[in-house]
C-alpha positions as semicolon CSV with decimal commas, in nm:
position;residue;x (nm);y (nm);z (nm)
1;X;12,056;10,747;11,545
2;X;12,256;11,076;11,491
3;X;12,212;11,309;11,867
4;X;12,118;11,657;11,728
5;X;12,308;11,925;11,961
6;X;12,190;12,293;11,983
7;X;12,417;12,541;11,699
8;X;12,512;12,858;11,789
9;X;12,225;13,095;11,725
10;X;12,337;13,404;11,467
11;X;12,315;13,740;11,587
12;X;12,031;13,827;11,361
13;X;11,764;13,618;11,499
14;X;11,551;13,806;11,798
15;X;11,529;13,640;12,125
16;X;11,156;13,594;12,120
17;X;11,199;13,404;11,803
18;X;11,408;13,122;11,897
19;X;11,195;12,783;11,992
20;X;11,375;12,419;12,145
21;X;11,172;12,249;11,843
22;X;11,352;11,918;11,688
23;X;11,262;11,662;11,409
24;X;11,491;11,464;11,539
25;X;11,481;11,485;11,968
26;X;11,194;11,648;12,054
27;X;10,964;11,418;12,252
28;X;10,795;11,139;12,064
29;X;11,068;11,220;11,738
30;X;11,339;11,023;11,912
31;X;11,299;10,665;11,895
32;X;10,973;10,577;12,074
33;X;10,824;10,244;12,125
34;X;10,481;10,280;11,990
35;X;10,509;10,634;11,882
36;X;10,329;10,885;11,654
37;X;10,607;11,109;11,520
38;X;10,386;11,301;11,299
39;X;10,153;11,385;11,600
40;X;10,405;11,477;11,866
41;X;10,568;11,714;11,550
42;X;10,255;11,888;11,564
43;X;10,274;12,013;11,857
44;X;10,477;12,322;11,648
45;X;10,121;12,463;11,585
46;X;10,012;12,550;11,967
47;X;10,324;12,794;11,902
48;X;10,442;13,097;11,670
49;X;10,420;13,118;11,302
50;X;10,754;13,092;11,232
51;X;11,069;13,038;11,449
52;X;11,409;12,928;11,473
53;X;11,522;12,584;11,614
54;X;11,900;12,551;11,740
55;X;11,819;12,236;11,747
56;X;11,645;12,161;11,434
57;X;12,007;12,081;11,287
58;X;12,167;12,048;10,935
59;X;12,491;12,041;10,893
60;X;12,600;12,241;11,204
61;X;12,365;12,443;11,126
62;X;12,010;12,556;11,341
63;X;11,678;12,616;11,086
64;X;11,369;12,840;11,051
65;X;11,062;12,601;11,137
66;X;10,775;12,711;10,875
67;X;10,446;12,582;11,076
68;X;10,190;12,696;10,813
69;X;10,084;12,492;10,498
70;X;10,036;12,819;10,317
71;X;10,352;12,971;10,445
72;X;10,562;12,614;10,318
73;X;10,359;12,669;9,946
74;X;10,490;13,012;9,919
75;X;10,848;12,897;10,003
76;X;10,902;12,583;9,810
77;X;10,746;12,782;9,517
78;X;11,013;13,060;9,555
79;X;11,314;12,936;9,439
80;X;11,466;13,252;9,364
81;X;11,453;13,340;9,743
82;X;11,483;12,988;9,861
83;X;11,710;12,751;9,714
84;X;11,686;12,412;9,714
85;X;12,099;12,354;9,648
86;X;12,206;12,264;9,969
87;X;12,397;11,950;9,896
88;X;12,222;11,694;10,151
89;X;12,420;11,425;10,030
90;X;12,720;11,589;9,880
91;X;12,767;11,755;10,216
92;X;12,895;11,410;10,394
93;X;13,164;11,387;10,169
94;X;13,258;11,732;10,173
95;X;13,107;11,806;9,821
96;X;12,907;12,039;9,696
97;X;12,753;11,876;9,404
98;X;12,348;11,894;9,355
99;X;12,125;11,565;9,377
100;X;11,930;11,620;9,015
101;X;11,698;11,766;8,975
102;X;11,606;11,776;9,348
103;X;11,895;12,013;9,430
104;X;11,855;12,215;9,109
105;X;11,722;12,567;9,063
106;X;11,597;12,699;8,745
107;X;11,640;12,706;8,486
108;X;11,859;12,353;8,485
109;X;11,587;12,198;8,728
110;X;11,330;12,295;8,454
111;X;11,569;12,120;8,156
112;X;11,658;11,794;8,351
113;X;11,300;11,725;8,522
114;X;11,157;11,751;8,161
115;X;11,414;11,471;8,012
116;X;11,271;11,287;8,373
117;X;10,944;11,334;8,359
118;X;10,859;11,059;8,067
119;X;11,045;10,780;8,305
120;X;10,776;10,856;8,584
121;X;10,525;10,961;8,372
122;X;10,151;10,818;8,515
123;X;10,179;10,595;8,130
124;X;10,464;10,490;8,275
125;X;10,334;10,357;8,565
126;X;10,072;10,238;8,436
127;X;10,267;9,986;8,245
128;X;10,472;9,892;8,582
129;X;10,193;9,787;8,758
130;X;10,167;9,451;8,673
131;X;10,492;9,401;8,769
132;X;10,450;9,597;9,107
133;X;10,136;9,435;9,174
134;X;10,300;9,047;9,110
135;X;10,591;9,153;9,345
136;X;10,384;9,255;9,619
137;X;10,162;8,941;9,556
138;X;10,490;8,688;9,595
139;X;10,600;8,832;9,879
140;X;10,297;8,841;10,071
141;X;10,192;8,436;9,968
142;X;10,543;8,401;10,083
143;X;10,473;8,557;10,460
144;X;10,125;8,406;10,485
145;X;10,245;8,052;10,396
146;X;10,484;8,093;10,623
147;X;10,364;8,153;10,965
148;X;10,038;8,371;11,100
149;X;10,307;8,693;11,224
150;X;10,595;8,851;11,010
151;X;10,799;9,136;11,063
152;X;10,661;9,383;10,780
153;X;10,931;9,615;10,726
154;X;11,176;9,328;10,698
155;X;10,966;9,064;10,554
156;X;10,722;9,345;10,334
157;X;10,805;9,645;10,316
158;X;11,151;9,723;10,195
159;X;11,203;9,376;9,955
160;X;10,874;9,508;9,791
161;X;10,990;9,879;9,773
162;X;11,324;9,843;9,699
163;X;11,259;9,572;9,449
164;X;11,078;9,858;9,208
165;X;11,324;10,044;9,247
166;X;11,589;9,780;9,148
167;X;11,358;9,676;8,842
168;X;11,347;10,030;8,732
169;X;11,769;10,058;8,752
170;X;11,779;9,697;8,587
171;X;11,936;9,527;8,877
172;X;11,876;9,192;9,002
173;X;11,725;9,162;9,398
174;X;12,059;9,001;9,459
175;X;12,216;9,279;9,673
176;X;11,855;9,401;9,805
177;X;11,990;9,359;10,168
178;X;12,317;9,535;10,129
179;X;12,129;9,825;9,947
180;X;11,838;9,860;10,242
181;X;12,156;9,863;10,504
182;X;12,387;10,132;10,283
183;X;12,016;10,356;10,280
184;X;11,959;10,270;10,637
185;X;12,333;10,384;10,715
186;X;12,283;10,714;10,501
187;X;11,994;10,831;10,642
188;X;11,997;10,711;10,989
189;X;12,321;10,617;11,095
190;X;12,583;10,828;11,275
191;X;12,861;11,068;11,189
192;X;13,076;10,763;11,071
193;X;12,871;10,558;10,893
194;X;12,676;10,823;10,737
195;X;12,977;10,946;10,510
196;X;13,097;10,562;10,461
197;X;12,727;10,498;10,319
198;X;12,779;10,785;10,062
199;X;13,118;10,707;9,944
200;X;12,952;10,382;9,925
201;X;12,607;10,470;9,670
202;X;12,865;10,711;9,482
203;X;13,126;10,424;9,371
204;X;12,846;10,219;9,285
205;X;12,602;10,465;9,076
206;X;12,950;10,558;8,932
207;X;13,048;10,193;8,841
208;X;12,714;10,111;8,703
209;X;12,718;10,436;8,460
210;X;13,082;10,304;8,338
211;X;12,919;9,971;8,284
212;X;12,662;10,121;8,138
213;X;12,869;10,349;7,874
214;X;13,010;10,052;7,746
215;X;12,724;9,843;7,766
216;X;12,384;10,005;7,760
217;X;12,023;9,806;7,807
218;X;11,696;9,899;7,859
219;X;11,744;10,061;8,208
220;X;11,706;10,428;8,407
221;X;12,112;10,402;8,401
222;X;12,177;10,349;7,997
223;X;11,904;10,611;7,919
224;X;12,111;10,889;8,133
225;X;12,429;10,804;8,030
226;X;12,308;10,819;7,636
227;X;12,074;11,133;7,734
228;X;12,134;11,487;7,586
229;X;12,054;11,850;7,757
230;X;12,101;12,155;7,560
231;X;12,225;11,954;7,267
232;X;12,494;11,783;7,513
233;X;12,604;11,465;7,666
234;X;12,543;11,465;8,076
235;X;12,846;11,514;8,241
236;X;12,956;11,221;8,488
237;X;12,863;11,439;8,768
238;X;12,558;11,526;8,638
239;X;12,485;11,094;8,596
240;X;12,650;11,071;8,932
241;X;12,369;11,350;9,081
242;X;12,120;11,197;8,936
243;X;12,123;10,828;8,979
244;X;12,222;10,912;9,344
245;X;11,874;11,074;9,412
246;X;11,699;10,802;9,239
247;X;11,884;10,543;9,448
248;X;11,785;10,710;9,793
249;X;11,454;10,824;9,701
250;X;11,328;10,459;9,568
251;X;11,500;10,260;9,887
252;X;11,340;10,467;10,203
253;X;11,027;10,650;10,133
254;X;10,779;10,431;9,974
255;X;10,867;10,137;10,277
256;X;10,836;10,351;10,553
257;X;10,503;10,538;10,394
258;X;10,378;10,112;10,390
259;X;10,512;10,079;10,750
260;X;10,315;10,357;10,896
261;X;9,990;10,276;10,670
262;X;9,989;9,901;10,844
263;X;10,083;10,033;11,140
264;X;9,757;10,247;11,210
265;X;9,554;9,982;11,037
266;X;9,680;9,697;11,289
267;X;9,570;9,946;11,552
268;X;9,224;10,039;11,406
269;X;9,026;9,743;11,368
270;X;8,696;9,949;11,225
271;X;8,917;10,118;10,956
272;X;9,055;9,805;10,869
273;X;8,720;9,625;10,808
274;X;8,611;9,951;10,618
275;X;8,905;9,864;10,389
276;X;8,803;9,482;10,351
277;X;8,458;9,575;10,300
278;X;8,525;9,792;9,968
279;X;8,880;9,746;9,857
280;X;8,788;10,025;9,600
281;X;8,814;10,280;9,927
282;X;9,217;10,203;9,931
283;X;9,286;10,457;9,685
284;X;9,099;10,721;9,866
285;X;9,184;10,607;10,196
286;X;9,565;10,556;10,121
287;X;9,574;10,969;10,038
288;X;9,442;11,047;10,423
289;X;9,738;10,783;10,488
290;X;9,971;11,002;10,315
291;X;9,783;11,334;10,464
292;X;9,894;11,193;10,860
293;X;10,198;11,012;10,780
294;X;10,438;11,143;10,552
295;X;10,821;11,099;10,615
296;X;11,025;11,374;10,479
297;X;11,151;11,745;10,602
298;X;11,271;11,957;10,290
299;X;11,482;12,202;10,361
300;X;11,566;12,525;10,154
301;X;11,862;12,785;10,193
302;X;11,791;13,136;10,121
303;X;11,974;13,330;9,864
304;X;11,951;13,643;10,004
305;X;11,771;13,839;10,327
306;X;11,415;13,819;10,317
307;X;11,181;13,923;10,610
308;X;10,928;13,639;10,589
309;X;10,600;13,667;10,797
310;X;10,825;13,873;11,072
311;X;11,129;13,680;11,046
312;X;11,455;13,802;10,951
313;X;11,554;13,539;10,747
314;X;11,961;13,626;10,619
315;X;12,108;13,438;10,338
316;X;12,286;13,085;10,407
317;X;11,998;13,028;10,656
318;X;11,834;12,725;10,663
319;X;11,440;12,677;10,615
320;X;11,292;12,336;10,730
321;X;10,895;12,324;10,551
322;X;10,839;11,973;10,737
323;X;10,550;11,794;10,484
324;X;10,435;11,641;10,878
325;X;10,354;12,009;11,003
326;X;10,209;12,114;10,701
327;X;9,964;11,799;10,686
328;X;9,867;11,888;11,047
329;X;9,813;12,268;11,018
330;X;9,470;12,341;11,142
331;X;9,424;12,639;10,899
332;X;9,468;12,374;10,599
333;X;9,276;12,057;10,705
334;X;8,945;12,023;10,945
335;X;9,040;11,840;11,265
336;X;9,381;11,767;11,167
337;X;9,472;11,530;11,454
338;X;9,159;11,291;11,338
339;X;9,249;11,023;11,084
340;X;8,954;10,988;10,822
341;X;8,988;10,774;10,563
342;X;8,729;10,905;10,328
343;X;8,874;11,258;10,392
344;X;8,791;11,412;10,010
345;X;8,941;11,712;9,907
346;X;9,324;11,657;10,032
347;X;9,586;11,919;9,995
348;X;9,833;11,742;10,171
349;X;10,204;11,758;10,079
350;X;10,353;11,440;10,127
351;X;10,493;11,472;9,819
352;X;10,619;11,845;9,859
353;X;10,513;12,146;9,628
354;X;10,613;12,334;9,382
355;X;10,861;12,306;9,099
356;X;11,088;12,056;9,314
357;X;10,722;11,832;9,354
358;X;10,791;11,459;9,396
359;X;10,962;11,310;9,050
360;X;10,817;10,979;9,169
361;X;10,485;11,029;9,304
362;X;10,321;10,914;9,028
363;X;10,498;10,534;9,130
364;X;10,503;10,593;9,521
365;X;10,094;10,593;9,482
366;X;10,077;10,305;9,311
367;X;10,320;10,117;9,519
368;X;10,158;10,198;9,882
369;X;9,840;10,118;9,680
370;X;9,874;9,808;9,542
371;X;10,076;9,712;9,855
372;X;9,788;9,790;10,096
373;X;9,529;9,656;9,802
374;X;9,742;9,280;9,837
375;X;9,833;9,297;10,169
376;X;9,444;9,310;10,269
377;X;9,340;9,049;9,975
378;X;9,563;8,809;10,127
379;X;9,642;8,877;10,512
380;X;9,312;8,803;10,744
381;X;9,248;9,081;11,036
382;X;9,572;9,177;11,172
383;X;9,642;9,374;11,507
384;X;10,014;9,416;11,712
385;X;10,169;9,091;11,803
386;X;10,131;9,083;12,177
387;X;10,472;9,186;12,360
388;X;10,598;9,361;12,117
389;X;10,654;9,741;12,019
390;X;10,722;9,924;11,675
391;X;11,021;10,201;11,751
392;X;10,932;10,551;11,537
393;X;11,185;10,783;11,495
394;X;11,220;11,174;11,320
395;X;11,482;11,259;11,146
396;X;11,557;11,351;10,777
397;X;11,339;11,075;10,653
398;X;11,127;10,935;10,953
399;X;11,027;10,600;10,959
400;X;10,916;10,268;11,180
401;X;11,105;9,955;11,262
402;X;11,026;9,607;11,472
403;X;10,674;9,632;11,339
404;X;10,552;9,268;11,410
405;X;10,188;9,200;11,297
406;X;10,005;8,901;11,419
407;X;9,700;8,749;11,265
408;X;9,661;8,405;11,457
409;X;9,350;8,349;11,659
410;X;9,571;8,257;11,978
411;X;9,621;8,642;11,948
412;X;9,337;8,810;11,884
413;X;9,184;8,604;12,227
């Protein structure tokens, strides 16, 4: 896990403005054994509207913390003033090139999300389900055949996410492990590994478009490299920027989203039960999930000075509009820090807002769904293996690990 040290502070931001506020060190957002990350990031709304974190970090680089929903919808809606080109992944290679269309402004974002849209289209999902739904099934009869405990994220979680994912590029599960570790080196590994992992995912989503060229099939992959936008060919950097966002968006999210769902169910018996009772509540119930547990910070750059709510924000800053601070904001939701699974009504923004609005969503809801729907069909009452502890961690994408779920009798006595 990357250590996030304090960056200089520029001149421009006022004294009383600056707060010691991280998504990835501040208490309960380093790894914690049996931690709420989303909860202990709340703990931004007891403070100012708006400030700036030193140590809120990206890229050497401190960030404005936006702490109200309706301040995050005005930014990530605004991407005239606030850009979302800021080359996450590019960056740890020294690049500069855009992640498409996540990294896109318009009017390109607006020309390459419509030739996406179709591929994650909710028809489109539709038809994947029986295929999402049969993978989750296997793997589950798989853990419950073997044993009355499992390690979820290892055993669950990822094989079943990541598996989509590999369907939808047309790959076989063969190198499902060495994918999980080149995400889990990307997005949580240090300042060595972290550039390895990219150079990594870039040879290979370059590779597979070459293959691709000269021999295309019915996959994501052969209908970018045969795609057209303003009566052209995609460039290879334009395939490259592309199938690099799809490859870290379908290994990471979607897992960890599972993780955390389980996670609070293994710990609340009565919400479990409620689950078992009606499986038709999932759907509903899996949207509150999303409401208290979402996993990713976006951050926008501003393209010029703007004084937003107070704050002199210059250009080249950075502004962090954290979907876990938004979820909790007390103006937006009623008793924020209460979990309620038949919570109707649910602006939450899990999946972000705005033009730049999750390409995938569509898919993610059908995976935690389906996953949750077969996990409870087919696992009996489940609870924390005694002596053990899931570690939760912030971060760019924040997410759970050694989550060990027991459902022998010996353990529930």
């Amino acid at each position: 896990m990357e250590t996030m040290a304090a960056c200089p502070i520029p001149a421009h931001v006022p004294p009383d403005m600056i707060g010691n506020f991280s998504l990835f060190s501040s208490p309960g957002l380093e790894p914690t054994p049996n931690g709420d990350p989303q909860a202990a990031s709340a703990v931004v709304h007891d403070g100012p509207r708006i400030f700036y974190s030193p140590v809120n970090t990206r890229d050497g680089k401190g960030t404005w913390v936006i702490t109200r929903a309706q301040d995050q919808r005005r930014v990530l809606q605004d991407p005239e003033t606030f850009s979302s080109h800021r080359s996450i992944f590019a960056s740890a290679l020294g690049e500069s090139w855009p992640m498409i269309p996540l990294e896109l402004d318009p009017p390109d974002h607006g020309k390459f999300r419509s030739l996406l849209n179709p591929l994650l289209s909710p028809k489109r999902v539709m038809a994947l389900e029986t295929a999402v739904r049969e993978r989750a099934s296997v793997l589950i009869d798989r853990i419950a055949a073997s044993g009355t405990s499992c390690d979820v994220m290892t055993d669950f979680a990822f094989p079943f996410a990541v598996n989509i994912f590999l369907r939808f590029l047309g790959l076989s599960d063969d190198r499902l492990d060495e994918f999980v570790g080149w995400a889990n080196d990307l997005l949580h590994g240090d300042n060595v590994k972290r550039p390895a992992a990219a150079r990594t995912i870039v040879a290979f989503i370059d590779e597979l478009s070459a293959d691709r060229r000269r021999q295309p099939v019915d996959d994501f992959m052969s209908f970018l490299v045969q795609s057209r936008i303003d009566d052209r060919p995609l460039t290879d950097m334009e395939i490259r920027g592309t199938g690099v966002l799809l490859f870290i968006a379908g290994l990471d999210t979607v897992a960890a989203a599972i993780g955390f769902d389980l996670n609070y169910l293994a710990r609340h018996q009565a919400d479990q039960q409620w689950l078992r009772d009606d499986p038709k509540r999932i759907v509903l119930a899996a949207e509150e999930l999303l409401r208290a547990y979402p996993t990713v910070q976006m951050i926008r750059v501003a393209t010029k000075d703007v004084d937003f709510e107070g704050a002199p924000i210059r250009k080249g800053d950075y502004v962090s509009c954290a979907t876990m601070i938004a979820n909790r904001d007390p103006l937006e939701f009623a008793d924020p820090a209460r979990i309620d699974l038949a919570r109707e009504d649910n602006r939450h923004t899990a999946f972000a807002y705005g033009p730049h609005r999750c390409l995938g969503s569509h898919l993610a809801r059908r995976e935690i769904v389906v996953g949750l729907e077969e996990w409870l069909k087919r696992i009996p009452t489940f609870r924390i293996k005694a002596g053990t502890a899931p570690v939760t961690y912030g971060g760019h994408v924040f997410g759970i690990e050694n989550l060990i779920l027991d459902w022998s009798q010996e353990d529930a006595a």
